[in-house]
Amino acid sequence: TIILISIKVYIPVLIIVIQNSMDGNINFNGNKYYSSKRNGVLGRGISHINKIVDKYDGVVYRKYSNCLFETKIVMGNVDKVVN
């Protein structure tokens, strides 16, 4: 597995992009992604990201292709996130 993380700050916006390599199979039902590594359980990393983004009033965008899963997190108040 390859994971790339990029962080950019455009005050007052924080953008974090996380790219994961994957086998090409997506387990998606409703509005939730399920782990292919943990027998269909809700993805642990995705759950943690969602909680943090909700806590700090951010937005999450997700997309995927044949071998790459990308999560983009946009937070509008950098001071609230950093402190």
PDB file as gemmi writes it, atoms N, CA and C in Angstrom:
CRYST1    1.000    1.000    1.000  90.00  90.00  90.00 P 1                      
ATOM      1  N   THR A   1       0.843  -1.186   0.000  1.00  0.00           N  
ATOM      2  CA  THR A   1       0.000   0.000   0.000  1.00  0.00           C  
ATOM      3  C   THR A   1       0.879   1.238   0.000  1.00  0.00           C  
ATOM      4  N   ILE A   2       0.541   2.177  -0.831  1.00  0.00           N  
ATOM      5  CA  ILE A   2       1.236   3.464  -0.894  1.00  0.00           C  
ATOM      6  C   ILE A   2       0.251   4.536  -0.442  1.00  0.00           C  
ATOM      7  N   ILE A   3       0.681   5.395   0.475  1.00  0.00           N  
ATOM      8  CA  ILE A   3      -0.155   6.495   0.952  1.00  0.00           C  
ATOM      9  C   ILE A   3       0.620   7.789   0.768  1.00  0.00           C  
ATOM     10  N   LEU A   4       0.024   8.740   0.073  1.00  0.00           N  
ATOM     11  CA  LEU A   4       0.618  10.062  -0.127  1.00  0.00           C  
ATOM     12  C   LEU A   4      -0.266  11.090   0.563  1.00  0.00           C  
ATOM     13  N   ILE A   5       0.358  12.015   1.295  1.00  0.00           N  
ATOM     14  CA  ILE A   5      -0.395  13.054   1.989  1.00  0.00           C  
ATOM     15  C   ILE A   5       0.181  14.408   1.596  1.00  0.00           C  
ATOM     16  N   SER A   6      -0.705  15.328   1.237  1.00  0.00           N  
ATOM     17  CA  SER A   6      -0.274  16.685   0.926  1.00  0.00           C  
ATOM     18  C   SER A   6      -1.118  17.651   1.744  1.00  0.00           C  
ATOM     19  N   ILE A   7      -0.464  18.668   2.307  1.00  0.00           N  
ATOM     20  CA  ILE A   7      -1.149  19.654   3.144  1.00  0.00           C  
ATOM     21  C   ILE A   7      -0.822  21.034   2.600  1.00  0.00           C  
ATOM     22  N   LYS A   8      -1.873  21.825   2.400  1.00  0.00           N  
ATOM     23  CA  LYS A   8      -1.694  23.194   1.905  1.00  0.00           C  
ATOM     24  C   LYS A   8      -2.523  24.130   2.774  1.00  0.00           C  
ATOM     25  N   VAL A   9      -1.980  25.299   3.014  1.00  0.00           N  
ATOM     26  CA  VAL A   9      -2.695  26.318   3.776  1.00  0.00           C  
ATOM     27  C   VAL A   9      -2.828  27.559   2.907  1.00  0.00           C  
ATOM     28  N   TYR A  10      -4.047  27.971   2.701  1.00  0.00           N  
ATOM     29  CA  TYR A  10      -4.371  29.235   2.034  1.00  0.00           C  
ATOM     30  C   TYR A  10      -5.238  29.975   3.045  1.00  0.00           C  
ATOM     31  N   ILE A  11      -4.619  30.718   3.931  1.00  0.00           N  
ATOM     32  CA  ILE A  11      -5.310  31.321   5.071  1.00  0.00           C  
ATOM     33  C   ILE A  11      -6.574  32.006   4.584  1.00  0.00           C  
ATOM     34  N   PRO A  12      -7.716  31.694   5.138  1.00  0.00           N  
ATOM     35  CA  PRO A  12      -7.974  30.871   6.319  1.00  0.00           C  
ATOM     36  C   PRO A  12      -8.403  29.436   5.997  1.00  0.00           C  
ATOM     37  N   VAL A  13      -7.925  28.860   4.916  1.00  0.00           N  
ATOM     38  CA  VAL A  13      -8.364  27.514   4.515  1.00  0.00           C  
ATOM     39  C   VAL A  13      -7.201  26.523   4.607  1.00  0.00           C  
ATOM     40  N   LEU A  14      -7.498  25.350   5.151  1.00  0.00           N  
ATOM     41  CA  LEU A  14      -6.548  24.248   5.227  1.00  0.00           C  
ATOM     42  C   LEU A  14      -7.059  23.138   4.314  1.00  0.00           C  
ATOM     43  N   ILE A  15      -6.190  22.639   3.433  1.00  0.00           N  
ATOM     44  CA  ILE A  15      -6.566  21.560   2.519  1.00  0.00           C  
ATOM     45  C   ILE A  15      -5.602  20.401   2.728  1.00  0.00           C  
ATOM     46  N   ILE A  16      -6.167  19.231   2.984  1.00  0.00           N  
ATOM     47  CA  ILE A  16      -5.368  18.014   3.156  1.00  0.00           C  
ATOM     48  C   ILE A  16      -5.853  17.010   2.114  1.00  0.00           C  
ATOM     49  N   VAL A  17      -4.911  16.473   1.343  1.00  0.00           N  
ATOM     50  CA  VAL A  17      -5.252  15.469   0.334  1.00  0.00           C  
ATOM     51  C   VAL A  17      -4.513  14.181   0.694  1.00  0.00           C  
ATOM     52  N   ILE A  18      -5.266  13.087   0.799  1.00  0.00           N  
ATOM     53  CA  ILE A  18      -4.706  11.783   1.118  1.00  0.00           C  
ATOM     54  C   ILE A  18      -5.007  10.856  -0.045  1.00  0.00           C  
ATOM     55  N   GLN A  19      -3.963  10.256  -0.612  1.00  0.00           N  
ATOM     56  CA  GLN A  19      -4.133   9.319  -1.717  1.00  0.00           C  
ATOM     57  C   GLN A  19      -3.626   7.949  -1.286  1.00  0.00           C  
ATOM     58  N   ASN A  20      -4.478   6.944  -1.443  1.00  0.00           N  
ATOM     59  CA  ASN A  20      -4.166   5.551  -1.091  1.00  0.00           C  
ATOM     60  C   ASN A  20      -4.164   4.707  -2.342  1.00  0.00           C  
ATOM     61  N   SER A  21      -3.176   3.854  -2.481  1.00  0.00           N  
ATOM     62  CA  SER A  21      -3.263   2.867  -3.549  1.00  0.00           C  
ATOM     63  C   SER A  21      -4.299   1.829  -3.126  1.00  0.00           C  
ATOM     64  N   MET A  22      -4.940   1.182  -4.101  1.00  0.00           N  
ATOM     65  CA  MET A  22      -5.954   0.178  -3.795  1.00  0.00           C  
ATOM     66  C   MET A  22      -6.002  -0.846  -4.903  1.00  0.00           C  
ATOM     67  N   ASP A  23      -6.716  -1.928  -4.663  1.00  0.00           N  
ATOM     68  CA  ASP A  23      -6.790  -3.009  -5.645  1.00  0.00           C  
ATOM     69  C   ASP A  23      -7.829  -2.771  -6.737  1.00  0.00           C  
ATOM     70  N   GLY A  24      -8.587  -1.687  -6.632  1.00  0.00           N  
ATOM     71  CA  GLY A  24      -9.591  -1.376  -7.645  1.00  0.00           C  
ATOM     72  C   GLY A  24     -11.008  -1.727  -7.248  1.00  0.00           C  
ATOM     73  N   ASN A  25     -11.173  -2.470  -6.165  1.00  0.00           N  
ATOM     74  CA  ASN A  25     -12.503  -2.831  -5.689  1.00  0.00           C  
ATOM     75  C   ASN A  25     -12.942  -1.867  -4.595  1.00  0.00           C  
ATOM     76  N   ILE A  26     -14.108  -1.250  -4.785  1.00  0.00           N  
ATOM     77  CA  ILE A  26     -14.661  -0.317  -3.801  1.00  0.00           C  
ATOM     78  C   ILE A  26     -15.897  -0.948  -3.182  1.00  0.00           C  
ATOM     79  N   ASN A  27     -15.931  -0.964  -1.861  1.00  0.00           N  
ATOM     80  CA  ASN A  27     -17.107  -1.422  -1.132  1.00  0.00           C  
ATOM     81  C   ASN A  27     -17.835  -0.187  -0.638  1.00  0.00           C  
ATOM     82  N   PHE A  28     -18.874   0.221  -1.370  1.00  0.00           N  
ATOM     83  CA  PHE A  28     -19.597   1.458  -1.094  1.00  0.00           C  
ATOM     84  C   PHE A  28     -21.065   1.113  -0.985  1.00  0.00           C  
ATOM     85  N   ASN A  29     -21.716   1.572   0.102  1.00  0.00           N  
ATOM     86  CA  ASN A  29     -23.143   1.325   0.275  1.00  0.00           C  
ATOM     87  C   ASN A  29     -23.759   2.541   0.953  1.00  0.00           C  
ATOM     88  N   GLY A  30     -24.778   3.092   0.336  1.00  0.00           N  
ATOM     89  CA  GLY A  30     -25.362   4.317   0.873  1.00  0.00           C  
ATOM     90  C   GLY A  30     -24.387   5.448   0.695  1.00  0.00           C  
ATOM     91  N   ASN A  31     -23.956   6.017   1.790  1.00  0.00           N  
ATOM     92  CA  ASN A  31     -22.970   7.093   1.740  1.00  0.00           C  
ATOM     93  C   ASN A  31     -21.704   6.684   2.497  1.00  0.00           C  
ATOM     94  N   LYS A  32     -21.449   5.364   2.604  1.00  0.00           N  
ATOM     95  CA  LYS A  32     -20.346   4.877   3.417  1.00  0.00           C  
ATOM     96  C   LYS A  32     -19.441   3.944   2.627  1.00  0.00           C  
ATOM     97  N   TYR A  33     -18.154   4.047   2.914  1.00  0.00           N  
ATOM     98  CA  TYR A  33     -17.146   3.167   2.318  1.00  0.00           C  
ATOM     99  C   TYR A  33     -16.771   2.107   3.344  1.00  0.00           C  
ATOM    100  N   TYR A  34     -16.702   0.860   2.908  1.00  0.00           N  
ATOM    101  CA  TYR A  34     -16.384  -0.248   3.802  1.00  0.00           C  
ATOM    102  C   TYR A  34     -15.019  -0.819   3.445  1.00  0.00           C  
ATOM    103  N   SER A  35     -14.299  -1.258   4.445  1.00  0.00           N  
ATOM    104  CA  SER A  35     -12.941  -1.758   4.284  1.00  0.00           C  
ATOM    105  C   SER A  35     -12.921  -3.063   3.502  1.00  0.00           C  
ATOM    106  N   SER A  36     -12.010  -3.151   2.548  1.00  0.00           N  
ATOM    107  CA  SER A  36     -11.800  -4.420   1.848  1.00  0.00           C  
ATOM    108  C   SER A  36     -10.802  -5.279   2.628  1.00  0.00           C  
ATOM    109  N   LYS A  37     -10.111  -4.663   3.598  1.00  0.00           N  
ATOM    110  CA  LYS A  37      -9.117  -5.383   4.404  1.00  0.00           C  
ATOM    111  C   LYS A  37      -9.741  -6.002   5.655  1.00  0.00           C  
ATOM    112  N   ARG A  38     -10.892  -5.494   6.090  1.00  0.00           N  
ATOM    113  CA  ARG A  38     -11.472  -5.917   7.361  1.00  0.00           C  
ATOM    114  C   ARG A  38     -12.868  -6.509   7.178  1.00  0.00           C  
ATOM    115  N   ASN A  39     -13.056  -7.286   6.144  1.00  0.00           N  
ATOM    116  CA  ASN A  39     -14.301  -8.034   5.916  1.00  0.00           C  
ATOM    117  C   ASN A  39     -15.563  -7.182   5.962  1.00  0.00           C  
ATOM    118  N   GLY A  40     -15.570  -6.077   5.235  1.00  0.00           N  
ATOM    119  CA  GLY A  40     -16.788  -5.295   5.084  1.00  0.00           C  
ATOM    120  C   GLY A  40     -17.154  -4.392   6.242  1.00  0.00           C  
ATOM    121  N   VAL A  41     -16.244  -4.212   7.210  1.00  0.00           N  
ATOM    122  CA  VAL A  41     -16.482  -3.296   8.318  1.00  0.00           C  
ATOM    123  C   VAL A  41     -16.217  -1.885   7.807  1.00  0.00           C  
ATOM    124  N   LEU A  42     -16.911  -0.904   8.359  1.00  0.00           N  
ATOM    125  CA  LEU A  42     -16.700   0.486   7.957  1.00  0.00           C  
ATOM    126  C   LEU A  42     -15.216   0.816   8.055  1.00  0.00           C  
ATOM    127  N   GLY A  43     -14.666   1.462   7.024  1.00  0.00           N  
ATOM    128  CA  GLY A  43     -13.241   1.784   6.993  1.00  0.00           C  
ATOM    129  C   GLY A  43     -12.818   2.604   8.200  1.00  0.00           C  
ATOM    130  N   ARG A  44     -11.822   2.142   8.924  1.00  0.00           N  
ATOM    131  CA  ARG A  44     -11.381   2.792  10.168  1.00  0.00           C  
ATOM    132  C   ARG A  44     -10.837   4.191   9.899  1.00  0.00           C  
ATOM    133  N   GLY A  45      -9.962   4.328   8.920  1.00  0.00           N  
ATOM    134  CA  GLY A  45      -9.388   5.643   8.616  1.00  0.00           C  
ATOM    135  C   GLY A  45     -10.443   6.632   8.175  1.00  0.00           C  
ATOM    136  N   ILE A  46     -11.371   6.177   7.363  1.00  0.00           N  
ATOM    137  CA  ILE A  46     -12.448   7.045   6.887  1.00  0.00           C  
ATOM    138  C   ILE A  46     -13.306   7.513   8.060  1.00  0.00           C  
ATOM    139  N   SER A  47     -13.597   6.609   8.991  1.00  0.00           N  
ATOM    140  CA  SER A  47     -14.396   6.976  10.168  1.00  0.00           C  
ATOM    141  C   SER A  47     -13.712   8.063  10.993  1.00  0.00           C  
ATOM    142  N   HIS A  48     -12.399   7.919  11.191  1.00  0.00           N  
ATOM    143  CA  HIS A  48     -11.655   8.915  11.965  1.00  0.00           C  
ATOM    144  C   HIS A  48     -11.642  10.266  11.251  1.00  0.00           C  
ATOM    145  N   ILE A  49     -11.408  10.246   9.964  1.00  0.00           N  
ATOM    146  CA  ILE A  49     -11.405  11.486   9.181  1.00  0.00           C  
ATOM    147  C   ILE A  49     -12.767  12.167   9.271  1.00  0.00           C  
ATOM    148  N   ASN A  50     -13.844  11.406   9.107  1.00  0.00           N  
ATOM    149  CA  ASN A  50     -15.190  11.986   9.161  1.00  0.00           C  
ATOM    150  C   ASN A  50     -15.467  12.647  10.511  1.00  0.00           C  
ATOM    151  N   LYS A  51     -15.061  12.023  11.606  1.00  0.00           N  
ATOM    152  CA  LYS A  51     -15.288  12.598  12.940  1.00  0.00           C  
ATOM    153  C   LYS A  51     -14.557  13.924  13.110  1.00  0.00           C  
ATOM    154  N   ILE A  52     -13.303  13.974  12.675  1.00  0.00           N  
ATOM    155  CA  ILE A  52     -12.514  15.198  12.808  1.00  0.00           C  
ATOM    156  C   ILE A  52     -13.094  16.307  11.946  1.00  0.00           C  
ATOM    157  N   VAL A  53     -13.443  15.983  10.714  1.00  0.00           N  
ATOM    158  CA  VAL A  53     -13.988  16.988   9.796  1.00  0.00           C  
ATOM    159  C   VAL A  53     -15.325  17.516  10.323  1.00  0.00           C  
ATOM    160  N   ASP A  54     -16.157  16.628  10.851  1.00  0.00           N  
ATOM    161  CA  ASP A  54     -17.432  17.073  11.438  1.00  0.00           C  
ATOM    162  C   ASP A  54     -17.195  17.983  12.638  1.00  0.00           C  
ATOM    163  N   LYS A  55     -16.256  17.614  13.482  1.00  0.00           N  
ATOM    164  CA  LYS A  55     -15.961  18.389  14.692  1.00  0.00           C  
ATOM    165  C   LYS A  55     -15.552  19.819  14.365  1.00  0.00           C  
ATOM    166  N   TYR A  56     -14.785  19.983  13.282  1.00  0.00           N  
ATOM    167  CA  TYR A  56     -14.266  21.301  12.930  1.00  0.00           C  
ATOM    168  C   TYR A  56     -14.972  21.936  11.734  1.00  0.00           C  
ATOM    169  N   ASP A  57     -16.185  21.466  11.433  1.00  0.00           N  
ATOM    170  CA  ASP A  57     -17.026  22.063  10.378  1.00  0.00           C  
ATOM    171  C   ASP A  57     -16.334  22.115   9.020  1.00  0.00           C  
ATOM    172  N   GLY A  58     -15.658  21.048   8.664  1.00  0.00           N  
ATOM    173  CA  GLY A  58     -15.000  20.973   7.365  1.00  0.00           C  
ATOM    174  C   GLY A  58     -15.848  20.219   6.356  1.00  0.00           C  
ATOM    175  N   VAL A  59     -15.260  19.967   5.208  1.00  0.00           N  
ATOM    176  CA  VAL A  59     -15.927  19.257   4.121  1.00  0.00           C  
ATOM    177  C   VAL A  59     -14.969  18.188   3.602  1.00  0.00           C  
ATOM    178  N   VAL A  60     -15.525  17.011   3.256  1.00  0.00           N  
ATOM    179  CA  VAL A  60     -14.732  15.923   2.708  1.00  0.00           C  
ATOM    180  C   VAL A  60     -15.209  15.617   1.295  1.00  0.00           C  
ATOM    181  N   TYR A  61     -14.263  15.462   0.387  1.00  0.00           N  
ATOM    182  CA  TYR A  61     -14.545  15.029  -0.978  1.00  0.00           C  
ATOM    183  C   TYR A  61     -13.779  13.728  -1.198  1.00  0.00           C  
ATOM    184  N   ARG A  62     -14.433  12.754  -1.798  1.00  0.00           N  
ATOM    185  CA  ARG A  62     -13.751  11.485  -2.081  1.00  0.00           C  
ATOM    186  C   ARG A  62     -13.970  11.111  -3.533  1.00  0.00           C  
ATOM    187  N   LYS A  63     -12.934  10.505  -4.121  1.00  0.00           N  
ATOM    188  CA  LYS A  63     -13.060   9.979  -5.473  1.00  0.00           C  
ATOM    189  C   LYS A  63     -12.103   8.806  -5.609  1.00  0.00           C  
ATOM    190  N   TYR A  64     -12.326   7.997  -6.606  1.00  0.00           N  
ATOM    191  CA  TYR A  64     -11.462   6.842  -6.821  1.00  0.00           C  
ATOM    192  C   TYR A  64     -11.402   6.491  -8.292  1.00  0.00           C  
ATOM    193  N   SER A  65     -10.300   5.840  -8.654  1.00  0.00           N  
ATOM    194  CA  SER A  65     -10.117   5.321 -10.008  1.00  0.00           C  
ATOM    195  C   SER A  65      -9.712   3.864  -9.860  1.00  0.00           C  
ATOM    196  N   ASN A  66      -9.148   3.278 -10.890  1.00  0.00           N  
ATOM    197  CA  ASN A  66      -8.801   1.856 -10.865  1.00  0.00           C  
ATOM    198  C   ASN A  66      -7.867   1.462  -9.732  1.00  0.00           C  
ATOM    199  N   CYS A  67      -6.896   2.294  -9.402  1.00  0.00           N  
ATOM    200  CA  CYS A  67      -5.914   1.894  -8.389  1.00  0.00           C  
ATOM    201  C   CYS A  67      -5.603   2.988  -7.369  1.00  0.00           C  
ATOM    202  N   LEU A  68      -6.437   4.044  -7.311  1.00  0.00           N  
ATOM    203  CA  LEU A  68      -6.163   5.151  -6.402  1.00  0.00           C  
ATOM    204  C   LEU A  68      -7.451   5.639  -5.755  1.00  0.00           C  
ATOM    205  N   PHE A  69      -7.422   5.777  -4.434  1.00  0.00           N  
ATOM    206  CA  PHE A  69      -8.540   6.326  -3.667  1.00  0.00           C  
ATOM    207  C   PHE A  69      -8.059   7.638  -3.078  1.00  0.00           C  
ATOM    208  N   GLU A  70      -8.804   8.719  -3.309  1.00  0.00           N  
ATOM    209  CA  GLU A  70      -8.379  10.039  -2.841  1.00  0.00           C  
ATOM    210  C   GLU A  70      -9.422  10.652  -1.929  1.00  0.00           C  
ATOM    211  N   THR A  71      -8.949  11.193  -0.810  1.00  0.00           N  
ATOM    212  CA  THR A  71      -9.786  11.941   0.114  1.00  0.00           C  
ATOM    213  C   THR A  71      -9.227  13.347   0.206  1.00  0.00           C  
ATOM    214  N   LYS A  72     -10.086  14.344  -0.026  1.00  0.00           N  
ATOM    215  CA  LYS A  72      -9.675  15.744   0.105  1.00  0.00           C  
ATOM    216  C   LYS A  72     -10.484  16.350   1.244  1.00  0.00           C  
ATOM    217  N   ILE A  73      -9.779  16.944   2.198  1.00  0.00           N  
ATOM    218  CA  ILE A  73     -10.393  17.566   3.363  1.00  0.00           C  
ATOM    219  C   ILE A  73     -10.175  19.064   3.251  1.00  0.00           C  
ATOM    220  N   VAL A  74     -11.249  19.828   3.392  1.00  0.00           N  
ATOM    221  CA  VAL A  74     -11.156  21.280   3.341  1.00  0.00           C  
ATOM    222  C   VAL A  74     -11.723  21.830   4.649  1.00  0.00           C  
ATOM    223  N   MET A  75     -10.878  22.551   5.374  1.00  0.00           N  
ATOM    224  CA  MET A  75     -11.274  23.160   6.637  1.00  0.00           C  
ATOM    225  C   MET A  75     -11.199  24.668   6.474  1.00  0.00           C  
ATOM    226  N   GLY A  76     -12.265  25.362   6.860  1.00  0.00           N  
ATOM    227  CA  GLY A  76     -12.344  26.796   6.614  1.00  0.00           C  
ATOM    228  C   GLY A  76     -11.750  27.680   7.679  1.00  0.00           C  
ATOM    229  N   ASN A  77     -11.490  27.155   8.875  1.00  0.00           N  
ATOM    230  CA  ASN A  77     -10.978  27.989   9.946  1.00  0.00           C  
ATOM    231  C   ASN A  77      -9.708  27.347  10.499  1.00  0.00           C  
ATOM    232  N   VAL A  78      -8.571  27.713   9.929  1.00  0.00           N  
ATOM    233  CA  VAL A  78      -7.302  27.097  10.297  1.00  0.00           C  
ATOM    234  C   VAL A  78      -6.997  27.305  11.777  1.00  0.00           C  
ATOM    235  N   ASP A  79      -7.299  28.473  12.348  1.00  0.00           N  
ATOM    236  CA  ASP A  79      -7.018  28.718  13.754  1.00  0.00           C  
ATOM    237  C   ASP A  79      -7.725  27.705  14.646  1.00  0.00           C  
ATOM    238  N   LYS A  80      -8.964  27.392  14.341  1.00  0.00           N  
ATOM    239  CA  LYS A  80      -9.722  26.433  15.128  1.00  0.00           C  
ATOM    240  C   LYS A  80      -9.125  25.030  15.022  1.00  0.00           C  
ATOM    241  N   VAL A  81      -8.616  24.680  13.840  1.00  0.00           N  
ATOM    242  CA  VAL A  81      -8.043  23.349  13.621  1.00  0.00           C  
ATOM    243  C   VAL A  81      -6.695  23.218  14.322  1.00  0.00           C  
ATOM    244  N   VAL A  82      -5.849  24.245  14.240  1.00  0.00           N  
ATOM    245  CA  VAL A  82      -4.489  24.167  14.763  1.00  0.00           C  
ATOM    246  C   VAL A  82      -4.468  24.273  16.291  1.00  0.00           C  
ATOM    247  N   ASN A  83      -5.311  25.095  16.866  1.00  0.00           N  
ATOM    248  CA  ASN A  83      -5.272  25.314  18.333  1.00  0.00           C  
ATOM    249  C   ASN A  83      -6.074  24.311  19.094  1.00  0.00           C  
TER     250      ASN A  83                                                      
END                                                                             
